[in-house]
């Protein structure tokens, strides 16, 4: 009832009120928010889930928190995706004073308890957000931390946090920041030669990588080839995509609550789970009674009755009439 | 009152086409769901919350008769709307598309004695999957009443009218026991030990509901104990009578059909829709009536599309009726008075061993739905 007077007064939900919205680059906005009393602490590099209602439907998206953990307000940087429902909504509909519901903070993309001797940060596009947080955190812990940043972006005006990076590099001589811009041709794309030139001791450094899938995969290959993968920390972002190159019967299905992993061996998720020995609740098996409805935590599925494809996190699906189109995690 | 189908027999192609047309209707409506329906269900929830507050507050002044009457009535309406338009519909997953965990079908718990989990099994699964299939749909008489000639008669059904009255008054409590299938104790299909085990979660919810309405609020009222407890009892009875009336009109009217077990073998989607249509019956009323029945006044549409928000049934019913006309199918509808009087007629008639001989004939007739080659226009609706 308090929530009817002011959504921030809700008795149990995490809510945040928008304090400011500023343009950072042509397609990235920085949004600061004040959270209500249900908000809990987080670590630099982690992300928060935001639940926004668009046209009657709650959609969830994760955004890295770019404000330091001890700050009174939180800040996120949102890149507008061409067809992104939530990012477009945040860019065009969200206004100062609005409240947004939030879910838990999560993420393993954090600095270890003891700050490593030397660090390398590789960021691409909007993947810079957790990287920026981690750099600030590393400097806060140890102002002469040995850190190198390589930041890939399309053009100079697409650099988010550019001014902050420059200032940090200026103030802390031990911090080096390199920008690699696509508008400059070859210099803007990752190669092992470029890496060796910018940071020749990369194999000795604890490395943090966040960027688009292409960058993530080429960088990972270099670390794999050198057998130093354990030193590479990665953060993936964005919605899952249909994995058309994976054969249907090899699609992994994870039942989260029962901690069971299985493969998509049958036409529907329910039958696959049963074939693997799991016993999910079910009823009519024709997609009508919803006894088998459960939360699909992540992954892309197709409804076998309607043909509808669902790639959103945390939605309700009927497993008796759903087939996976990517790796799927179910809350069963 | 022996049921003869008022609907034309359809051949296989017609049944398939019939199903496809209904699938198309469902698809259209599901794609159109949005802010309007979300706002609506939040308004309904607010209505339930605020009428409960007003009703209970009013009963606190219950020593003044107008406050007692108003309080009982408002609380009764609040419970009706919570159980029907909110609880029943949300538990069907009608608002799952909103991704609001507080309106999630699989976890919602309603303000009635029957546990939501038992309800999801006996109602969402058993009743909606096997609608009006004898020995499969436990809602046919709830194991306590004989309503169709196809149910075998036994002397205990002589008490039909008395049991029906008792059910109506205590519907909330007796419905809570439905999942136990107590009649199986008589036939020996179930043991007392099994019943005791299954009773545990039910007893827990019973204690909770009883404590709320008959201990907590009356005690909170202090000197107003008596008006509050009687008011709560009254509100419960109002809700019980109303839900009993609406639900019994859904499948036990004069033209409602039952089906033999064999019908569900290899039942196609079109045949499934057809069975839902023939086993269900609607009630004609205005918007307020629809709201108070949780849109179960459109039982036919509800059975065809149980996960479509009820608030859209009125609009769908025009399209469904149009399809029914084109396929020569009876669209069973009428006023509450007309439909309910035929239900009462059944309760009395089938207390007596009427219709036992009709059993064989009836089964054969319905099974022919499954044998479309033989289908000819068997329209027996000469009346």
XYZ file of C-alpha atoms in Angstrom:
715
model
C 0.000 0.000 0.000
C 2.915 2.336 0.708
C 4.044 1.599 -2.823
C 0.834 3.241 -4.047
C 1.954 6.512 -2.511
C 5.546 6.236 -3.667
C 7.068 3.215 -5.400
C 10.306 3.753 -3.445
C 8.432 2.938 -0.212
C 7.644 -0.643 -1.193
C 8.097 -3.021 1.697
C 10.250 -5.618 0.005
C 11.352 -4.692 -3.491
C 14.521 -3.023 -4.645
C 13.626 0.185 -6.399
C 15.708 3.005 -7.816
C 14.765 6.552 -8.774
C 16.410 8.229 -11.735
C 18.447 11.275 -10.693
C 20.030 12.215 -13.996
C 20.381 11.063 -17.584
C 23.307 12.350 -19.659
C 24.631 11.648 -23.119
C 28.057 10.044 -22.963
C 28.465 9.177 -26.639
C 25.993 9.359 -29.540
C 24.517 6.005 -28.441
C 25.459 5.627 -24.787
C 23.637 7.396 -21.963
C 24.832 7.546 -18.380
C 22.048 7.210 -15.866
C 22.438 7.864 -12.148
C 19.923 6.447 -9.685
C 19.201 6.565 -5.986
C 18.237 3.194 -4.551
C 15.748 2.511 -1.764
C 16.562 0.829 1.549
C 16.381 -2.693 0.130
C 19.490 -2.165 -1.941
C 22.518 -4.141 -0.862
C 26.251 -3.781 -1.369
C 28.104 -4.775 -4.520
C 31.659 -5.171 -5.784
C 33.251 -3.223 -8.609
C 32.749 -5.087 -11.886
C 29.394 -6.581 -10.892
C 26.101 -5.857 -12.635
C 22.569 -5.222 -11.471
C 19.397 -6.511 -13.097
C 16.851 -3.862 -14.021
C 13.208 -4.791 -14.554
C 11.286 -2.363 -16.663
C 7.684 -2.645 -17.717
C 7.191 -1.971 -21.392
C 3.709 -2.333 -22.818
C 2.518 -4.440 -19.889
C 5.501 -6.795 -19.881
C 8.381 -6.803 -17.427
C 11.680 -7.113 -19.306
C 14.962 -7.713 -17.517
C 18.370 -6.459 -18.500
C 21.708 -6.461 -16.723
C 23.880 -3.379 -16.607
C 27.310 -3.063 -15.037
C 27.482 -0.653 -12.152
C 30.015 2.000 -13.087
C 29.827 3.976 -9.855
C 32.228 2.977 -7.083
C 30.751 0.607 -4.465
C 30.889 3.208 -1.682
C 29.057 5.864 -3.668
C 25.692 7.127 -2.425
C 24.114 6.845 -5.831
C 24.559 4.171 -8.453
C 25.346 4.761 -12.080
C 24.959 2.678 -15.225
C 25.881 3.345 -18.849
C 23.325 2.127 -21.372
C 24.158 1.621 -25.007
C 21.229 1.853 -27.368
C 20.968 -1.331 -29.434
C 19.309 -0.909 -32.854
C 16.401 -3.219 -31.978
C 16.860 -3.334 -28.222
C 13.501 -2.860 -26.531
C 14.895 -1.976 -23.141
C 17.844 0.154 -24.271
C 15.606 2.150 -26.604
C 13.076 2.577 -23.833
C 15.800 3.821 -21.502
C 17.034 6.242 -24.145
C 13.663 7.592 -25.232
C 11.062 6.979 -22.509
C 12.855 7.020 -19.201
C 12.845 10.378 -17.450
C 14.434 11.917 -14.402
C 12.207 11.162 -11.397
C 10.950 7.799 -12.740
C 11.407 4.682 -10.625
C 12.699 1.359 -11.917
C 12.551 -2.009 -10.199
C 15.828 -3.825 -9.698
C 16.769 -7.393 -8.907
C 19.869 -8.798 -7.327
C 23.406 -7.772 -8.014
C 25.535 -10.530 -9.450
C 28.717 -11.277 -11.386
C 32.079 -12.947 -10.890
C 33.936 -10.339 -12.928
C 35.655 -8.775 -9.911
C 39.183 -8.205 -8.653
C 40.544 -10.901 -6.349
C 40.894 -10.198 -2.629
C 44.604 -9.430 -3.037
C 45.196 -7.000 -5.838
C 47.377 -8.622 -8.531
C 50.829 -7.117 -9.125
C 50.024 -6.137 -12.663
C 46.800 -5.895 -14.613
C 45.690 -5.779 -18.218
C 42.216 -4.615 -19.181
C 40.836 -5.231 -22.671
C 37.526 -3.542 -23.466
C 35.444 -3.400 -26.629
C 32.495 -1.044 -27.224
C 30.036 -0.927 -24.352
C 31.997 -3.743 -22.710
C 34.040 -0.910 -21.266
C 31.583 -0.398 -18.391
C 32.789 -3.121 -15.982
C 36.396 -2.513 -17.122
C 36.147 1.122 -16.077
C 34.801 0.076 -12.656
C 37.597 -2.435 -12.171
C 40.291 0.093 -13.067
C 38.867 2.632 -10.621
C 38.686 -0.058 -7.948
C 42.297 -1.153 -8.588
C 43.532 2.455 -8.307
C 41.475 3.019 -5.160
C 43.084 -0.014 -3.566
C 46.584 0.906 -4.668
C 47.239 4.248 -6.352
C 50.440 3.082 -8.064
C 48.896 -0.071 -9.443
C 50.517 -1.321 -12.634
C 47.650 -1.375 -15.101
C 47.318 -1.230 -18.871
C 44.032 -0.616 -20.654
C 43.379 -1.376 -24.327
C 40.014 -0.032 -25.374
C 38.478 -0.849 -28.783
C 35.833 1.471 -30.181
C 34.498 2.601 -33.537
C 35.571 6.219 -33.417
C 36.835 8.848 -31.039
C 33.346 10.096 -30.300
C 32.254 6.556 -29.384
C 34.710 6.384 -26.499
C 32.733 6.175 -23.274
C 34.505 7.317 -20.111
C 37.258 8.758 -22.378
C 37.810 11.818 -20.231
C 37.898 9.769 -17.030
C 40.409 7.338 -18.512
C 42.634 10.225 -19.644
C 42.483 11.828 -16.209
C 43.302 8.590 -14.417
C 46.267 7.960 -16.731
C 47.480 11.494 -16.168
C 47.186 11.311 -12.410
C 48.612 7.800 -12.048
C 51.774 7.296 -14.135
C 51.587 3.540 -13.549
C 48.340 3.418 -15.540
C 48.544 3.340 -19.328
C 45.490 3.671 -21.572
C 45.526 2.816 -25.297
C 42.597 3.506 -27.589
C 42.223 1.359 -30.698
C 39.725 2.904 -33.076
C 38.112 1.212 -36.058
C 38.129 4.546 -37.931
C 41.941 4.335 -37.945
C 41.915 1.121 -39.970
C 44.044 -1.852 -38.903
C 45.104 -0.134 -35.713
C 41.514 -0.540 -34.565
C 41.410 -4.304 -34.585
C 43.018 -6.747 -32.234
C 46.074 -8.741 -33.280
C 48.759 -10.519 -31.356
C 51.373 -8.148 -32.817
C 49.402 -5.153 -31.633
C 48.999 -6.719 -28.215
C 52.737 -7.436 -27.940
C 53.524 -3.885 -29.038
C 51.177 -2.242 -26.537
C 51.817 -4.600 -23.634
C 54.667 -7.026 -24.155
C 54.354 -8.627 -20.710
C 50.658 -9.459 -21.211
C 51.203 -13.108 -20.362
C 52.306 -12.134 -16.853
C 49.330 -9.920 -16.169
C 45.960 -10.773 -14.607
C 43.739 -9.902 -17.556
C 40.118 -8.729 -17.688
C 38.261 -8.896 -20.968
C 34.811 -7.593 -21.871
C 33.579 -6.766 -25.343
C 31.619 -7.983 -28.366
C 31.731 -11.733 -29.178
C 34.289 -11.303 -31.999
C 36.842 -9.594 -29.770
C 36.202 -12.016 -26.925
C 36.898 -14.993 -29.164
C 40.132 -13.748 -30.804
C 41.587 -12.650 -27.473
C 40.609 -15.951 -25.842
C 42.387 -17.864 -28.625
C 45.647 -16.035 -27.942
C 45.446 -16.836 -24.240
C 44.560 -20.460 -25.022
C 47.518 -20.787 -27.404
C 49.848 -19.495 -24.708
C 48.285 -21.778 -22.129
C 47.539 -18.856 -19.819
C 43.744 -19.084 -19.866
C 43.483 -19.145 -16.055
C 44.795 -15.558 -16.051
C 42.031 -14.388 -18.385
C 38.792 -13.217 -16.741
C 35.897 -12.750 -19.127
C 32.500 -11.104 -18.896
C 29.858 -11.902 -21.503
C 26.923 -9.566 -22.015
C 23.851 -9.320 -24.202
C 20.963 -11.699 -24.816
C 21.718 -15.275 -25.864
C 21.543 -15.924 -29.593
C 20.104 -18.881 -31.482
C 22.924 -21.406 -31.786
C 22.229 -22.660 -35.286
C 25.657 -24.286 -35.623
C 25.052 -26.616 -32.670
C 23.139 -29.805 -33.612
C 19.722 -29.902 -31.949
C 20.528 -33.043 -29.969
C 23.696 -31.475 -28.539
C 21.961 -28.447 -27.021
C 22.736 -28.450 -23.305
C 19.854 -28.040 -20.856
C 20.623 -27.142 -17.264
C 18.083 -27.781 -14.508
C 19.270 -25.240 -11.978
C 17.515 -26.267 -8.798
C 18.189 -29.972 -9.166
C 21.712 -29.276 -10.461
C 21.306 -31.585 -13.406
C 22.776 -31.111 -16.860
C 21.398 -32.947 -19.850
C 21.184 -32.820 -23.629
C 18.214 -32.015 -25.795
C 17.507 -35.560 -26.959
C 13.757 -35.343 -27.565
C 11.296 -32.992 -29.289
C 10.400 -31.038 -26.141
C 12.297 -29.861 -23.076
C 9.973 -31.931 -20.875
C 10.644 -35.149 -22.773
C 14.395 -34.506 -22.834
C 14.406 -33.961 -19.096
C 12.393 -37.135 -18.558
C 14.690 -39.105 -20.836
C 17.589 -37.999 -18.651
C 15.859 -39.234 -15.523
C 14.475 -35.920 -14.234
C 10.835 -35.762 -13.187
C 9.554 -32.235 -13.769
C 5.929 -31.479 -12.863
C 3.663 -31.867 -15.875
C 0.022 -32.373 -16.769
C -1.725 -32.384 -20.139
C 1.442 -32.456 -22.304
C -0.328 -30.440 -24.998
C 0.580 -26.968 -23.768
C -2.791 -26.225 -22.238
C -2.861 -26.787 -18.472
C 0.431 -25.051 -17.609
C 1.301 -27.550 -14.870
C 4.783 -27.751 -16.421
C 5.207 -23.954 -16.538
C 8.536 -22.959 -15.125
C 10.969 -20.093 -15.204
C 13.394 -20.177 -18.090
C 16.384 -18.445 -16.544
C 18.249 -17.983 -19.806
C 18.443 -19.272 -23.340
C 16.411 -19.189 -26.536
C 13.390 -21.483 -26.918
C 10.682 -21.972 -29.517
C 7.057 -22.646 -28.627
C 6.103 -25.714 -30.673
C 2.430 -24.728 -30.778
C 2.698 -21.075 -31.735
C 6.185 -21.037 -33.251
C 7.027 -18.044 -31.088
C 10.701 -17.572 -30.198
C 11.595 -16.347 -26.718
C 15.119 -15.145 -25.917
C 14.304 -13.091 -22.821
C 15.706 -13.978 -19.394
C 13.414 -15.198 -16.597
C 10.228 -15.825 -18.530
C 7.563 -18.478 -17.921
C 7.578 -21.267 -20.485
C 5.603 -24.485 -20.910
C 8.309 -27.109 -21.209
C 5.981 -29.720 -22.735
C 5.706 -27.620 -25.893
C 9.089 -25.845 -25.980
C 12.277 -26.763 -27.781
C 15.669 -25.176 -27.136
C 17.464 -23.147 -29.807
C 20.467 -22.446 -27.604
C 21.817 -23.654 -24.292
C 18.938 -23.289 -21.815
C 18.849 -22.912 -18.042
C 15.547 -23.826 -16.342
C 14.569 -23.177 -12.737
C 13.582 -26.773 -12.017
C -33.928 -34.136 -20.470
C -31.851 -36.883 -21.998
C -29.010 -35.160 -23.832
C -29.051 -35.330 -27.561
C -26.367 -33.301 -29.228
C -27.719 -30.165 -30.795
C -24.552 -29.982 -32.842
C -23.990 -31.382 -36.286
C -21.479 -34.237 -36.654
C -18.360 -32.955 -38.386
C -16.079 -34.913 -40.665
C -12.349 -35.073 -40.136
C -11.547 -32.193 -42.486
C -14.144 -29.991 -40.879
C -12.822 -30.769 -37.413
C -9.287 -29.855 -38.486
C -10.461 -26.604 -40.081
C -12.542 -25.831 -36.985
C -9.430 -26.229 -34.811
C -7.278 -24.114 -37.092
C -9.776 -21.264 -37.010
C -9.764 -21.321 -33.217
C -5.961 -21.497 -33.133
C -5.904 -18.388 -35.305
C -8.197 -16.557 -32.872
C -5.933 -17.504 -29.997
C -2.832 -16.357 -31.844
C -4.370 -12.984 -32.679
C -5.430 -12.296 -29.123
C -2.140 -13.436 -27.583
C -0.215 -11.101 -29.878
C -2.419 -8.185 -28.915
C -1.897 -8.498 -25.146
C -0.195 -5.507 -23.582
C -0.543 -2.529 -21.318
C -4.343 -2.602 -21.389
C -4.594 -6.084 -19.874
C -1.716 -5.400 -17.453
C -3.402 -2.247 -16.189
C -6.660 -4.141 -15.925
C -5.362 -6.946 -13.730
C -3.595 -4.451 -11.448
C -6.895 -2.580 -11.142
C -8.633 -5.848 -10.260
C -6.018 -6.571 -7.609
C -6.430 -3.100 -6.149
C -10.199 -3.576 -6.164
C -9.769 -6.782 -4.160
C -7.393 -5.180 -1.672
C -9.395 -2.030 -1.080
C -12.797 -3.725 -0.918
C -11.334 -6.131 1.640
C -10.132 -3.193 3.741
C -13.487 -1.410 3.435
C -15.484 -4.587 4.113
C -13.486 -5.582 7.176
C -13.427 -2.028 8.551
C -17.147 -1.748 8.093
C -17.686 -4.962 10.055
C -15.702 -3.453 12.914
C -18.706 -1.139 13.318
C -20.962 -4.146 12.887
C -23.195 -3.407 15.881
C -24.919 -0.955 13.547
C -26.971 -3.162 11.195
C -26.281 -1.142 8.013
C -22.532 -1.484 8.602
C -22.874 -5.204 9.220
C -24.887 -5.741 6.049
C -22.608 -3.538 3.928
C -19.462 -5.013 5.468
C -20.519 -8.618 4.862
C -21.613 -7.876 1.315
C -18.458 -5.938 0.399
C -16.202 -8.579 1.917
C -18.181 -11.253 0.084
C -17.719 -9.436 -3.227
C -14.042 -8.912 -2.457
C -13.587 -12.652 -1.919
C -15.578 -13.472 -5.047
C -13.409 -11.232 -7.214
C -10.208 -12.488 -5.587
C -11.172 -16.108 -6.148
C -12.562 -15.731 -9.652
C -11.283 -12.804 -11.691
C -7.942 -12.634 -9.911
C -7.012 -16.007 -8.393
C -8.621 -18.454 -10.796
C -7.486 -16.559 -13.861
C -3.973 -15.801 -12.632
C -3.515 -19.451 -11.628
C -4.328 -20.442 -15.205
C -1.231 -18.480 -16.189
C -3.362 -15.891 -17.987
C -0.914 -13.178 -16.982
C 2.341 -15.150 -17.161
C 3.315 -13.134 -20.230
C 3.702 -10.078 -17.979
C 6.671 -11.634 -16.163
C 5.424 -10.232 -12.882
C 6.283 -12.822 -10.193
C 3.350 -11.623 -8.058
C 0.948 -12.629 -10.854
C 2.645 -15.878 -11.816
C 0.310 -18.808 -12.399
C 2.540 -21.473 -10.918
C 3.103 -19.740 -7.586
C -0.003 -17.621 -6.893
C -1.869 -18.553 -3.705
C -5.484 -17.522 -3.339
C -7.779 -16.491 -0.506
C -9.766 -19.692 -0.191
C -9.387 -22.992 1.629
C -8.420 -25.091 -1.379
C -4.636 -25.040 -1.749
C -3.409 -23.481 -4.977
C -1.284 -26.552 -5.695
C -4.219 -28.947 -5.409
C -6.318 -26.614 -7.506
C -3.721 -26.447 -10.256
C -3.841 -30.253 -10.401
C -7.569 -30.994 -10.111
C -8.730 -27.958 -12.053
C -6.051 -26.739 -14.489
C -4.902 -30.230 -15.390
C -7.628 -32.820 -14.700
C -10.716 -30.752 -15.367
C -9.415 -28.638 -18.236
C -7.668 -31.509 -20.016
C -10.446 -34.080 -19.581
C -13.423 -31.728 -19.596
C -16.655 -33.680 -19.131
C -14.985 -37.029 -19.845
C -16.623 -39.599 -17.589
C -14.365 -41.135 -14.950
C -11.612 -38.669 -15.920
C -13.044 -35.250 -15.098
C -13.644 -35.350 -11.369
C -15.646 -32.130 -11.628
C -18.568 -34.200 -12.960
C -20.475 -34.281 -9.700
C -17.273 -33.921 -7.656
C -17.589 -37.557 -6.669
C -20.644 -36.607 -4.614
C -23.435 -35.931 -7.094
C -24.994 -37.699 -10.041
C -25.753 -35.209 -12.812
C -25.685 -37.205 -16.027
C -27.455 -40.410 -17.046
C -24.080 -41.887 -17.985
C -23.005 -41.908 -14.348
C -23.992 -45.187 -12.803
C -26.783 -44.795 -10.285
C -26.484 -45.963 -6.708
C -28.815 -45.383 -3.752
C -26.513 -42.764 -2.236
C -27.493 -40.402 -5.073
C -31.003 -40.162 -3.621
C -29.458 -37.542 -1.389
C -28.418 -35.451 -4.454
C -30.532 -32.368 -3.546
C -29.409 -32.377 0.079
C -25.771 -32.890 -0.805
C -25.930 -30.201 -3.481
C -27.344 -27.714 -0.969
C -24.647 -28.645 1.511
C -21.968 -28.265 -1.203
C -23.313 -24.858 -2.185
C -23.201 -23.534 1.368
C -19.777 -24.953 2.185
C -18.309 -24.884 -1.322
C -14.997 -23.390 -0.219
C -14.412 -26.174 2.305
C -15.720 -29.094 0.317
C -13.819 -27.998 -2.788
C -10.673 -28.073 -0.696
C -11.282 -31.770 -0.122
C -11.918 -32.554 -3.794
C -8.376 -33.697 -4.481
C -8.755 -36.391 -1.798
C -11.475 -38.099 -3.854
C -13.145 -39.251 -0.658
C -15.707 -41.317 -2.570
C -12.877 -43.766 -3.259
C -12.989 -44.654 0.431
C -16.432 -46.103 -0.166
C -15.258 -48.201 -3.096
C -12.077 -49.187 -1.304
C -9.808 -47.673 -3.977
C -8.128 -45.529 -1.353
C -7.075 -46.186 2.215
C -7.462 -43.981 5.274
C -3.678 -43.773 5.529
C -3.394 -42.282 2.031
C -6.128 -39.784 2.783
C -4.441 -38.766 6.032
C -1.184 -38.052 4.199
C -2.888 -36.041 1.455
C -4.912 -34.156 4.023
C -1.834 -32.586 5.625
C -1.315 -29.600 3.282
C -5.079 -29.130 3.059
C -5.443 -29.087 6.842
C -2.646 -26.544 7.050
C -4.422 -24.187 4.658
C -7.750 -24.833 6.426
C -6.223 -23.805 9.744
C -4.749 -20.695 8.155
C -8.010 -19.615 6.517
C -10.041 -20.448 9.611
C -7.657 -18.560 11.868
C -7.802 -15.499 9.635
C -11.560 -15.140 9.303
C -12.789 -16.719 12.510
C -10.067 -15.914 15.060
C -7.704 -13.121 14.056
C -10.125 -10.507 12.755
C -12.886 -11.208 15.344
C -10.332 -11.014 18.169
C -8.847 -7.866 16.668
C -12.306 -6.351 16.801
C -12.459 -6.893 20.575
C -15.995 -5.984 21.640
C -17.084 -6.297 18.011
C -16.187 -10.011 18.077
C -19.703 -11.260 17.337
C -20.540 -8.921 14.407
C -17.153 -9.543 12.823
C -17.289 -13.327 13.087
C -20.850 -13.503 11.792
C -20.050 -10.981 9.072
C -17.061 -13.040 7.942
C -19.222 -16.150 7.965
C -21.830 -14.333 5.881
C -19.213 -13.116 3.399
C -17.941 -16.691 3.076
C -21.440 -18.030 2.432
C -22.133 -15.320 -0.172
C -18.951 -16.282 -1.961
C -19.726 -20.014 -1.685
C -23.240 -19.744 -3.089
C -22.145 -17.527 -5.940
C -19.152 -19.598 -7.003
C -21.202 -22.802 -6.743
C -23.915 -21.313 -8.953
C -21.508 -20.035 -11.602
C -19.360 -23.135 -11.687
C -22.294 -25.560 -11.889
C -23.692 -23.565 -14.796
C -20.385 -24.056 -16.591
C -20.706 -27.755 -17.400
C -23.946 -29.204 -16.014
C -26.618 -27.347 -17.952
C -29.244 -29.145 -19.965
C -27.299 -29.149 -23.247
C -23.881 -29.840 -21.755
C -22.527 -33.127 -23.068
C -20.362 -35.767 -21.422
C -17.994 -38.085 -23.194
C -16.782 -41.633 -22.771
C -13.165 -42.283 -21.882
C -12.276 -43.547 -25.350
C -12.725 -40.087 -26.823
C -9.375 -38.850 -25.555
C -7.369 -41.512 -27.376
C -5.484 -39.800 -30.180
C -7.709 -36.772 -29.853
C -6.695 -34.116 -32.363
C -6.542 -30.437 -31.541
C -9.757 -29.823 -33.446
C -11.512 -32.635 -31.553
C -10.229 -31.243 -28.295
C -11.723 -27.826 -29.091
C -14.969 -29.487 -30.100
C -15.183 -31.353 -26.805
C -14.532 -28.146 -24.867
C -17.345 -26.462 -26.764
C -19.856 -29.267 -26.262
C -19.027 -29.764 -22.614
C -19.258 -26.120 -21.593
C -22.021 -23.567 -21.296
C -22.111 -19.790 -21.100
C -24.180 -17.272 -19.197
C -25.548 -14.090 -20.699
C -25.027 -10.949 -18.673
C -23.599 -7.473 -18.712
C -20.076 -6.326 -18.043
C -20.596 -6.234 -14.283
C -21.916 -9.806 -14.367
C -18.894 -10.922 -16.416
C -16.579 -9.276 -13.879
C -18.267 -10.928 -10.892
C -18.104 -14.349 -12.541
C -14.408 -13.884 -13.252
C -15.502 -13.997 -16.908
C -16.575 -17.607 -16.398
C -19.832 -16.423 -17.914
C -17.790 -17.188 -21.032
C -17.053 -20.746 -19.948
C -16.838 -21.910 -23.579
C -14.141 -19.389 -24.460
C -12.403 -20.089 -21.156
C -12.238 -23.794 -21.955
C -10.980 -23.208 -25.463
C -8.396 -20.656 -24.361
C -7.730 -21.155 -20.640
C -4.569 -19.025 -20.671
C -6.035 -16.046 -22.499
C -6.895 -13.240 -20.044
C -10.573 -13.576 -19.149
C -11.210 -9.930 -19.807
C -10.872 -10.684 -23.534
C -13.445 -13.521 -23.631
C -16.429 -11.289 -24.318
C -14.780 -10.051 -27.490
C -13.663 -13.575 -28.467
C -17.146 -14.984 -27.961
C -18.419 -13.142 -31.039
C -15.781 -14.801 -33.195
C -16.374 -18.206 -31.585
C -20.129 -17.915 -32.128
C -19.558 -17.043 -35.745
C -17.424 -20.164 -36.184
C -20.033 -22.289 -34.386
C -22.765 -21.075 -36.731
C -20.649 -21.895 -39.772
C -19.877 -25.392 -38.499
C -23.388 -26.100 -37.269
C -22.323 -26.363 -33.646
C -24.621 -25.514 -30.768
C -23.340 -22.583 -28.738
C -24.776 -23.330 -25.319
C -25.719 -20.051 -23.684
C -28.561 -18.488 -21.762
C -29.467 -16.380 -18.777
C -28.295 -17.431 -15.336
C -31.901 -18.155 -14.394
C -32.468 -20.402 -17.390
C -29.144 -22.229 -17.182
C -29.203 -22.689 -13.419
C -32.746 -24.037 -13.412
C -31.630 -26.793 -15.799
C -28.747 -27.586 -13.427
C -31.216 -27.869 -10.548
C -33.355 -30.047 -12.787
C -30.414 -32.416 -13.295
C -29.666 -32.538 -9.556
C -33.215 -33.733 -8.877
C -33.726 -35.934 -11.924
C -30.530 -37.936 -11.655
C -31.003 -38.519 -7.948
C -33.306 -41.189 -9.305
C -32.131 -44.066 -11.503
C -33.112 -42.300 -14.736
C -31.207 -42.845 -17.887
C -29.341 -46.041 -17.143
C -30.559 -47.614 -20.337
C -29.567 -44.579 -22.362
C -25.952 -45.263 -21.514
C -25.060 -47.534 -24.400
C -26.799 -45.511 -27.010
C -25.299 -42.276 -25.826
C -21.747 -43.573 -25.844
C -22.028 -44.863 -29.345
C -23.330 -41.570 -30.568
C -20.508 -39.534 -29.126
C -17.812 -41.958 -30.181
C -18.848 -41.309 -33.741
C -17.095 -37.963 -33.398
C -13.966 -40.076 -33.553
C -15.099 -41.973 -36.624
C -15.611 -39.162 -39.058
C -16.042 -41.381 -42.126
C -19.497 -42.287 -40.936
C -20.449 -38.763 -40.224
C -23.620 -37.538 -41.765
C -25.848 -34.824 -40.556
C -27.221 -36.387 -37.437
C -28.873 -33.241 -36.294
C -31.432 -34.493 -33.850
C -32.429 -31.076 -32.807
C -35.915 -31.389 -34.143
C -37.316 -29.365 -31.304
